[in-house]
Amino acid sequence: MGAFWSGVGGKLAERWAAVALPALMFWLGGLLAWTLARGGPHAWEAPAHWLGRQPAGGQAVILLAVLCAVGASGVVVDRLTGPVLTLLEGYWPAPLRPVRRRLVRRASRRARAAEEEFQALAEAIHDGSATPEQRERYTSVDQRLRRLPTRPRMLPTQVGNVLRAAETRPIDKYGLDAVVVWPCLWLLLPDTVRAELTAARRSLDTSVGACVWGLLFLGFTPWTPWALPAGLAVALSAAFVWVPARAEVFADLLEASFDLHRSALYAQLRWPLPANPAEERVTGRRITTYLLRGLDGTSPTFTSAEPPNPPTTP
């Protein structure tokens, strides 16, 4: 039990540090803004004298209250990362739907132009007449298209398209709807894969949290004007650089999980393995329906729950 509680305490300390460190940096920046607004370090003389007159127990309570407030603010922002990421993906409320539709149409036009350019460059690549510049451009356009879903599924933002491409590519390649299948596949993934996915998602959430902290830092602008450019710099850097980059890492790992471990899902559900890519897309769609609402009938015939024993040598 001692080892158990020691391990629990260590995990809680790690989690608290991960949540509270950004909050601590935020509040230290706010204290710096307040200090500059009050004319410099001498603004701390009165609070320091007041704190020094308090008994030791009172000082401990005040310190504990400050730490709890910092941790609580970190927890609040941590809970906001999910809704904020949803907004960054382009899932906006009804009043913004006209803007969303215009941005989706623009993204679709750019995707169509990229596809046409890719096809034109592919002809030169395949017949061997492409110049080095065309080969470089071909690779760049190919990477850009890889981060985009098919046009009917386009979203208005870069982050949204990166994540939706990873979510929808399994259904295009294997017939597996990631939204339906993912909870089952997650339980079958090796521990190392789940650790990598968890770390990538945590990194993505941290970058989203940086965007939130940057916006909140604007609240210190009445005390000092430099809080405005500092907060905007952090928020915009997070929204347009850090979040897209980390979303790409998470998207790659999500797609790779289906590429490498979908056979474990077939085996656990006792479905026969498909024989070719065309058959797999049909099988994947049926598995999606099976997991979502079940199937009637006698097809497919489930495989054995355990692999057959290997033949013995006489």
mmCIF file of C-alpha atoms in Angstrom:
data_model
loop_
_atom_site.group_PDB
_atom_site.id
_atom_site.type_symbol
_atom_site.label_atom_id
_atom_site.label_comp_id
_atom_site.label_asym_id
_atom_site.label_seq_id
_atom_site.Cartn_x
_atom_site.Cartn_y
_atom_site.Cartn_z
ATOM 1 C CA MET A 1 0.000 0.000 0.000
ATOM 2 C CA GLY A 2 2.884 2.350 0.720
ATOM 3 C CA ALA A 3 4.272 1.788 -2.769
ATOM 4 C CA PHE A 4 0.774 2.261 -4.204
ATOM 5 C CA TRP A 5 0.201 5.627 -2.541
ATOM 6 C CA SER A 6 3.727 6.701 -3.417
ATOM 7 C CA GLY A 7 2.997 5.985 -7.065
ATOM 8 C CA VAL A 8 -0.343 7.792 -6.906
ATOM 9 C CA GLY A 9 1.319 10.793 -5.273
ATOM 10 C CA GLY A 10 3.991 10.852 -7.959
ATOM 11 C CA LYS A 11 1.389 10.800 -10.752
ATOM 12 C CA LEU A 12 -0.618 13.549 -9.086
ATOM 13 C CA ALA A 13 2.513 15.655 -8.665
ATOM 14 C CA GLU A 14 3.375 15.204 -12.348
ATOM 15 C CA ARG A 15 -0.150 16.125 -13.401
ATOM 16 C CA TRP A 16 -0.221 19.146 -11.093
ATOM 17 C CA ALA A 17 3.134 20.339 -12.424
ATOM 18 C CA ALA A 18 1.977 19.979 -16.034
ATOM 19 C CA VAL A 19 -1.183 21.994 -15.331
ATOM 20 C CA ALA A 20 0.238 24.523 -12.870
ATOM 21 C CA LEU A 21 3.477 25.458 -14.638
ATOM 22 C CA PRO A 22 1.784 27.413 -17.475
ATOM 23 C CA ALA A 23 -0.539 28.985 -14.897
ATOM 24 C CA LEU A 24 2.429 29.998 -12.749
ATOM 25 C CA MET A 25 4.142 31.623 -15.731
ATOM 26 C CA PHE A 26 0.919 33.451 -16.569
ATOM 27 C CA TRP A 27 0.475 34.858 -13.066
ATOM 28 C CA LEU A 28 4.148 35.805 -12.816
ATOM 29 C CA GLY A 29 3.681 37.793 -16.012
ATOM 30 C CA GLY A 30 0.611 39.415 -14.488
ATOM 31 C CA LEU A 31 2.551 40.317 -11.327
ATOM 32 C CA LEU A 32 5.271 41.835 -13.499
ATOM 33 C CA ALA A 33 2.652 43.920 -15.312
ATOM 34 C CA TRP A 34 1.182 45.049 -11.982
ATOM 35 C CA THR A 35 4.651 45.890 -10.658
ATOM 36 C CA LEU A 36 5.483 48.016 -13.686
ATOM 37 C CA ALA A 37 2.121 49.752 -13.445
ATOM 38 C CA ARG A 38 2.856 50.650 -9.796
ATOM 39 C CA GLY A 39 6.235 52.182 -10.575
ATOM 40 C CA GLY A 40 8.635 49.300 -10.039
ATOM 41 C CA PRO A 41 9.795 46.888 -7.295
ATOM 42 C CA HIS A 42 9.082 49.340 -4.471
ATOM 43 C CA ALA A 43 5.367 48.590 -5.039
ATOM 44 C CA TRP A 44 5.976 45.335 -3.168
ATOM 45 C CA GLU A 45 7.132 47.002 0.017
ATOM 46 C CA ALA A 46 3.682 47.409 1.572
ATOM 47 C CA PRO A 47 2.472 43.852 0.746
ATOM 48 C CA ALA A 48 5.777 42.419 1.970
ATOM 49 C CA HIS A 49 5.504 44.302 5.300
ATOM 50 C CA TRP A 50 1.917 43.137 5.727
ATOM 51 C CA LEU A 51 2.870 39.506 5.030
ATOM 52 C CA GLY A 52 5.803 39.737 7.430
ATOM 53 C CA ARG A 53 3.505 40.806 10.288
ATOM 54 C CA GLN A 54 1.375 37.670 9.882
ATOM 55 C CA PRO A 55 2.033 34.625 12.123
ATOM 56 C CA ALA A 56 3.795 31.619 10.625
ATOM 57 C CA GLY A 57 0.531 29.715 10.368
ATOM 58 C CA GLY A 58 -1.121 32.588 8.541
ATOM 59 C CA GLN A 59 1.758 32.844 6.086
ATOM 60 C CA ALA A 60 1.497 29.121 5.389
ATOM 61 C CA VAL A 61 -2.250 29.439 4.767
ATOM 62 C CA ILE A 62 -1.686 32.386 2.418
ATOM 63 C CA LEU A 63 0.989 30.478 0.508
ATOM 64 C CA LEU A 64 -1.269 27.430 0.249
ATOM 65 C CA ALA A 65 -4.152 29.593 -0.969
ATOM 66 C CA VAL A 66 -1.935 31.131 -3.655
ATOM 67 C CA LEU A 67 -0.777 27.706 -4.818
ATOM 68 C CA CYS A 68 -4.363 26.445 -4.895
ATOM 69 C CA ALA A 69 -5.471 29.487 -6.898
ATOM 70 C CA VAL A 70 -2.660 28.973 -9.401
ATOM 71 C CA GLY A 71 -3.473 25.272 -9.705
ATOM 72 C CA ALA A 72 -7.208 25.963 -10.023
ATOM 73 C CA SER A 73 -6.631 28.443 -12.859
ATOM 74 C CA GLY A 74 -4.480 25.834 -14.583
ATOM 75 C CA VAL A 75 -7.235 23.235 -14.237
ATOM 76 C CA VAL A 76 -9.826 25.663 -15.663
ATOM 77 C CA VAL A 77 -7.687 26.396 -18.729
ATOM 78 C CA ASP A 78 -6.933 22.680 -19.097
ATOM 79 C CA ARG A 79 -10.690 22.017 -19.245
ATOM 80 C CA LEU A 80 -11.054 24.732 -21.893
ATOM 81 C CA THR A 81 -8.579 23.147 -24.300
ATOM 82 C CA GLY A 82 -11.203 20.760 -25.691
ATOM 83 C CA PRO A 83 -13.785 23.433 -26.609
ATOM 84 C CA VAL A 84 -11.072 25.771 -27.900
ATOM 85 C CA LEU A 85 -9.620 23.022 -30.096
ATOM 86 C CA THR A 86 -13.108 22.431 -31.465
ATOM 87 C CA LEU A 87 -13.267 26.104 -32.446
ATOM 88 C CA LEU A 88 -9.792 25.971 -33.990
ATOM 89 C CA GLU A 89 -10.926 22.987 -36.055
ATOM 90 C CA GLY A 90 -13.757 25.075 -37.522
ATOM 91 C CA TYR A 91 -16.821 23.701 -35.716
ATOM 92 C CA TRP A 92 -18.379 27.099 -35.095
ATOM 93 C CA PRO A 93 -21.795 28.137 -33.716
ATOM 94 C CA ALA A 94 -24.733 28.907 -35.958
ATOM 95 C CA PRO A 95 -24.170 32.707 -36.261
ATOM 96 C CA LEU A 96 -20.789 32.018 -37.896
ATOM 97 C CA ARG A 97 -22.075 29.515 -40.444
ATOM 98 C CA PRO A 98 -21.988 32.005 -43.374
ATOM 99 C CA VAL A 99 -18.337 32.718 -42.644
ATOM 100 C CA ARG A 100 -17.670 29.008 -42.277
ATOM 101 C CA ARG A 101 -19.269 28.246 -45.662
ATOM 102 C CA ARG A 102 -17.212 30.929 -47.410
ATOM 103 C CA LEU A 103 -13.985 29.636 -45.903
ATOM 104 C CA VAL A 104 -14.865 26.048 -46.837
ATOM 105 C CA ARG A 105 -15.540 27.098 -50.428
ATOM 106 C CA ARG A 106 -12.198 28.897 -50.562
ATOM 107 C CA ALA A 107 -10.404 25.868 -49.118
ATOM 108 C CA SER A 108 -12.165 23.633 -51.668
ATOM 109 C CA ARG A 109 -11.079 25.862 -54.548
ATOM 110 C CA ARG A 110 -7.481 25.745 -53.328
ATOM 111 C CA ALA A 111 -7.655 21.977 -52.951
ATOM 112 C CA ARG A 112 -9.028 21.612 -56.485
ATOM 113 C CA ALA A 113 -6.234 23.793 -57.859
ATOM 114 C CA ALA A 114 -3.651 21.745 -55.928
ATOM 115 C CA GLU A 115 -5.091 18.497 -57.307
ATOM 116 C CA GLU A 116 -4.910 19.830 -60.875
ATOM 117 C CA GLU A 117 -1.320 20.976 -60.351
ATOM 118 C CA PHE A 118 -0.452 17.592 -58.840
ATOM 119 C CA GLN A 119 -1.859 15.742 -61.853
ATOM 120 C CA ALA A 120 0.047 17.978 -64.269
ATOM 121 C CA LEU A 121 3.294 17.495 -62.347
ATOM 122 C CA ALA A 122 2.693 13.732 -62.038
ATOM 123 C CA GLU A 123 2.729 13.372 -65.832
ATOM 124 C CA ALA A 124 6.149 14.996 -66.028
ATOM 125 C CA ILE A 125 7.400 12.898 -63.099
ATOM 126 C CA HIS A 126 6.275 9.611 -64.626
ATOM 127 C CA ASP A 127 7.632 10.249 -68.140
ATOM 128 C CA GLY A 128 10.984 11.422 -66.731
ATOM 129 C CA SER A 129 10.856 14.948 -68.149
ATOM 130 C CA ALA A 130 10.403 16.760 -64.834
ATOM 131 C CA THR A 131 12.965 19.374 -63.814
ATOM 132 C CA PRO A 132 14.403 19.460 -60.275
ATOM 133 C CA GLU A 133 12.117 22.398 -59.502
ATOM 134 C CA GLN A 134 9.084 20.414 -60.691
ATOM 135 C CA ARG A 135 10.095 17.431 -58.555
ATOM 136 C CA GLU A 136 10.404 19.667 -55.512
ATOM 137 C CA ARG A 137 7.051 21.262 -56.251
ATOM 138 C CA TYR A 138 5.489 17.811 -56.760
ATOM 139 C CA THR A 139 6.626 16.733 -53.293
ATOM 140 C CA SER A 140 5.329 19.969 -51.745
ATOM 141 C CA VAL A 141 1.891 19.680 -53.369
ATOM 142 C CA ASP A 142 1.695 15.990 -52.459
ATOM 143 C CA GLN A 143 2.343 16.815 -48.800
ATOM 144 C CA ARG A 144 -0.271 19.557 -48.879
ATOM 145 C CA LEU A 145 -2.913 17.257 -50.364
ATOM 146 C CA ARG A 146 -2.115 14.612 -47.777
ATOM 147 C CA ARG A 147 -3.196 17.066 -45.065
ATOM 148 C CA LEU A 148 -6.577 17.670 -46.706
ATOM 149 C CA PRO A 149 -9.713 15.511 -46.564
ATOM 150 C CA THR A 150 -11.803 14.935 -49.649
ATOM 151 C CA ARG A 151 -13.655 18.072 -50.668
ATOM 152 C CA PRO A 152 -17.134 17.190 -49.327
ATOM 153 C CA ARG A 153 -15.509 16.883 -45.891
ATOM 154 C CA MET A 154 -13.511 20.113 -45.931
ATOM 155 C CA LEU A 155 -13.385 22.359 -42.867
ATOM 156 C CA PRO A 156 -12.595 26.095 -42.802
ATOM 157 C CA THR A 157 -9.292 25.884 -40.892
ATOM 158 C CA GLN A 158 -5.923 24.216 -41.385
ATOM 159 C CA VAL A 159 -6.086 22.411 -38.052
ATOM 160 C CA GLY A 160 -9.557 21.085 -38.797
ATOM 161 C CA ASN A 161 -8.540 19.752 -42.197
ATOM 162 C CA VAL A 162 -5.401 18.076 -40.826
ATOM 163 C CA LEU A 163 -7.347 16.218 -38.136
ATOM 164 C CA ARG A 164 -10.323 15.421 -40.351
ATOM 165 C CA ALA A 165 -8.022 14.010 -43.042
ATOM 166 C CA ALA A 166 -6.573 11.598 -40.481
ATOM 167 C CA GLU A 167 -10.050 10.722 -39.193
ATOM 168 C CA THR A 168 -11.566 10.073 -42.642
ATOM 169 C CA ARG A 169 -8.659 8.406 -44.447
ATOM 170 C CA PRO A 170 -9.304 5.016 -42.725
ATOM 171 C CA ILE A 171 -12.785 4.909 -44.243
ATOM 172 C CA ASP A 172 -11.393 5.773 -47.677
ATOM 173 C CA LYS A 173 -8.652 3.128 -47.489
ATOM 174 C CA TYR A 174 -10.224 0.396 -45.354
ATOM 175 C CA GLY A 175 -13.929 1.209 -45.007
ATOM 176 C CA LEU A 176 -13.453 1.735 -41.265
ATOM 177 C CA ASP A 177 -15.179 4.767 -39.772
ATOM 178 C CA ALA A 178 -12.633 6.068 -37.259
ATOM 179 C CA VAL A 179 -15.276 7.717 -35.079
ATOM 180 C CA VAL A 180 -17.100 4.405 -34.597
ATOM 181 C CA VAL A 181 -14.150 2.028 -34.572
ATOM 182 C CA TRP A 182 -11.585 4.002 -32.582
ATOM 183 C CA PRO A 183 -12.767 3.120 -29.024
ATOM 184 C CA CYS A 184 -12.442 -0.589 -29.818
ATOM 185 C CA LEU A 185 -9.131 -0.238 -31.650
ATOM 186 C CA TRP A 186 -7.688 1.853 -28.823
ATOM 187 C CA LEU A 187 -8.203 -1.014 -26.368
ATOM 188 C CA LEU A 188 -6.229 -3.341 -28.672
ATOM 189 C CA LEU A 189 -3.247 -1.093 -29.306
ATOM 190 C CA PRO A 190 0.103 -1.987 -27.721
ATOM 191 C CA ASP A 191 1.124 0.047 -24.702
ATOM 192 C CA THR A 192 3.935 1.770 -26.604
ATOM 193 C CA VAL A 193 1.549 2.953 -29.309
ATOM 194 C CA ARG A 194 -0.965 4.230 -26.775
ATOM 195 C CA ALA A 195 1.828 6.047 -24.933
ATOM 196 C CA GLU A 196 2.928 7.767 -28.146
ATOM 197 C CA LEU A 197 -0.638 8.762 -28.995
ATOM 198 C CA THR A 198 -1.262 10.045 -25.471
ATOM 199 C CA ALA A 199 1.927 12.105 -25.527
ATOM 200 C CA ALA A 200 1.069 13.553 -28.939
ATOM 201 C CA ARG A 201 -2.437 14.472 -27.795
ATOM 202 C CA ARG A 202 -1.090 16.013 -24.599
ATOM 203 C CA SER A 203 1.345 18.073 -26.661
ATOM 204 C CA LEU A 204 -1.524 19.225 -28.872
ATOM 205 C CA ASP A 205 -3.608 20.192 -25.845
ATOM 206 C CA THR A 206 -0.648 22.079 -24.365
ATOM 207 C CA SER A 207 -0.314 24.177 -27.512
ATOM 208 C CA VAL A 208 -4.052 24.910 -27.417
ATOM 209 C CA GLY A 209 -3.658 25.902 -23.767
ATOM 210 C CA ALA A 210 -0.880 28.315 -24.764
ATOM 211 C CA CYS A 211 -3.353 29.992 -27.110
ATOM 212 C CA VAL A 212 -5.846 30.362 -24.262
ATOM 213 C CA TRP A 213 -3.203 31.742 -21.877
ATOM 214 C CA GLY A 214 -2.121 34.252 -24.516
ATOM 215 C CA LEU A 215 -5.669 35.530 -24.915
ATOM 216 C CA LEU A 216 -6.137 35.730 -21.149
ATOM 217 C CA PHE A 217 -2.900 37.704 -20.857
ATOM 218 C CA LEU A 218 -4.598 40.515 -22.780
ATOM 219 C CA GLY A 219 -6.536 41.198 -19.585
ATOM 220 C CA PHE A 220 -3.381 42.753 -18.096
ATOM 221 C CA THR A 221 -3.300 45.435 -20.816
ATOM 222 C CA PRO A 222 -4.911 48.116 -18.588
ATOM 223 C CA TRP A 223 -1.909 47.799 -16.245
ATOM 224 C CA THR A 224 0.786 47.855 -18.904
ATOM 225 C CA PRO A 225 0.546 48.264 -22.703
ATOM 226 C CA TRP A 226 3.163 45.598 -23.484
ATOM 227 C CA ALA A 227 0.705 42.919 -22.331
ATOM 228 C CA LEU A 228 -1.229 43.440 -25.591
ATOM 229 C CA PRO A 229 1.566 42.552 -28.066
ATOM 230 C CA ALA A 230 2.921 39.848 -25.746
ATOM 231 C CA GLY A 231 -0.463 38.134 -25.366
ATOM 232 C CA LEU A 232 -1.257 38.407 -29.074
ATOM 233 C CA ALA A 233 2.168 37.044 -30.025
ATOM 234 C CA VAL A 234 1.683 33.963 -27.849
ATOM 235 C CA ALA A 235 -1.931 33.388 -28.913
ATOM 236 C CA LEU A 236 -1.279 33.808 -32.647
ATOM 237 C CA SER A 237 1.921 31.749 -32.568
ATOM 238 C CA ALA A 238 0.061 28.954 -30.816
ATOM 239 C CA ALA A 239 -2.983 29.092 -33.106
ATOM 240 C CA PHE A 240 -1.138 29.278 -36.427
ATOM 241 C CA VAL A 241 2.193 27.531 -35.768
ATOM 242 C CA TRP A 242 2.253 25.284 -32.670
ATOM 243 C CA VAL A 243 -1.255 23.817 -32.889
ATOM 244 C CA PRO A 244 -1.079 22.910 -36.629
ATOM 245 C CA ALA A 245 2.388 21.365 -36.250
ATOM 246 C CA ARG A 246 1.382 19.229 -33.288
ATOM 247 C CA ALA A 247 -1.931 18.337 -34.920
ATOM 248 C CA GLU A 248 0.044 16.892 -37.840
ATOM 249 C CA VAL A 249 2.065 14.685 -35.484
ATOM 250 C CA PHE A 250 -1.077 13.423 -33.763
ATOM 251 C CA ALA A 251 -2.804 12.885 -37.117
ATOM 252 C CA ASP A 252 0.124 10.831 -38.430
ATOM 253 C CA LEU A 253 0.071 8.583 -35.361
ATOM 254 C CA LEU A 254 -3.699 8.179 -35.545
ATOM 255 C CA GLU A 255 -3.559 7.117 -39.178
ATOM 256 C CA ALA A 256 -0.597 4.810 -38.540
ATOM 257 C CA SER A 257 -2.576 3.071 -35.791
ATOM 258 C CA PHE A 258 -5.159 1.988 -38.373
ATOM 259 C CA ASP A 259 -2.504 1.123 -40.945
ATOM 260 C CA LEU A 260 -0.599 -1.209 -38.634
ATOM 261 C CA HIS A 261 -3.100 -2.549 -36.071
ATOM 262 C CA ARG A 262 -6.488 -2.880 -37.763
ATOM 263 C CA SER A 263 -5.857 -6.620 -38.182
ATOM 264 C CA ALA A 264 -5.998 -6.908 -34.378
ATOM 265 C CA LEU A 265 -9.550 -5.557 -34.571
ATOM 266 C CA TYR A 266 -10.518 -8.214 -37.149
ATOM 267 C CA ALA A 267 -8.987 -10.935 -35.002
ATOM 268 C CA GLN A 268 -10.626 -9.791 -31.772
ATOM 269 C CA LEU A 269 -14.045 -9.542 -33.446
ATOM 270 C CA ARG A 270 -13.414 -12.973 -35.042
ATOM 271 C CA TRP A 271 -13.988 -11.621 -38.538
ATOM 272 C CA PRO A 272 -12.116 -13.296 -41.417
ATOM 273 C CA LEU A 273 -9.303 -11.206 -42.827
ATOM 274 C CA PRO A 274 -10.051 -9.606 -46.211
ATOM 275 C CA ALA A 275 -8.132 -11.017 -49.161
ATOM 276 C CA ASN A 276 -7.456 -7.768 -51.064
ATOM 277 C CA PRO A 277 -7.914 -3.975 -50.768
ATOM 278 C CA ALA A 278 -11.282 -3.935 -52.554
ATOM 279 C CA GLU A 279 -12.651 -6.660 -50.290
ATOM 280 C CA GLU A 280 -11.220 -4.886 -47.245
ATOM 281 C CA ARG A 281 -13.193 -1.720 -47.954
ATOM 282 C CA VAL A 282 -16.397 -3.777 -48.048
ATOM 283 C CA THR A 283 -15.419 -5.642 -44.893
ATOM 284 C CA GLY A 284 -14.501 -2.405 -43.130
ATOM 285 C CA ARG A 285 -17.887 -0.870 -43.855
ATOM 286 C CA ARG A 286 -19.629 -3.962 -42.521
ATOM 287 C CA ILE A 287 -17.498 -3.950 -39.359
ATOM 288 C CA THR A 288 -18.389 -0.296 -38.848
ATOM 289 C CA THR A 289 -22.086 -1.146 -39.087
ATOM 290 C CA TYR A 290 -21.589 -4.203 -36.868
ATOM 291 C CA LEU A 291 -19.990 -2.123 -34.109
ATOM 292 C CA LEU A 292 -22.480 0.712 -34.476
ATOM 293 C CA ARG A 293 -25.770 -1.192 -34.458
ATOM 294 C CA GLY A 294 -25.078 -4.889 -35.079
ATOM 295 C CA LEU A 295 -25.872 -7.124 -38.064
ATOM 296 C CA ASP A 296 -28.517 -9.741 -38.822
ATOM 297 C CA GLY A 297 -28.087 -12.836 -40.905
ATOM 298 C CA THR A 298 -25.506 -15.568 -41.110
ATOM 299 C CA SER A 299 -22.644 -13.720 -42.791
ATOM 300 C CA PRO A 300 -19.775 -13.587 -42.079
ATOM 301 C CA THR A 301 -18.847 -16.865 -40.437
ATOM 302 C CA PHE A 302 -16.778 -16.073 -37.375
ATOM 303 C CA THR A 303 -13.296 -17.465 -37.201
ATOM 304 C CA SER A 304 -12.093 -19.644 -34.349
ATOM 305 C CA ALA A 305 -11.643 -17.872 -31.023
ATOM 306 C CA GLU A 306 -8.158 -19.366 -30.715
ATOM 307 C CA PRO A 307 -5.668 -20.079 -33.463
ATOM 308 C CA PRO A 308 -5.448 -23.757 -34.384
ATOM 309 C CA ASN A 309 -2.622 -25.760 -32.917
ATOM 310 C CA PRO A 310 0.318 -26.253 -35.281
ATOM 311 C CA PRO A 311 0.652 -29.742 -36.749
ATOM 312 C CA THR A 312 2.897 -32.077 -34.840
ATOM 313 C CA THR A 313 5.865 -33.710 -36.460
ATOM 314 C CA PRO A 314 5.589 -37.499 -36.503
#
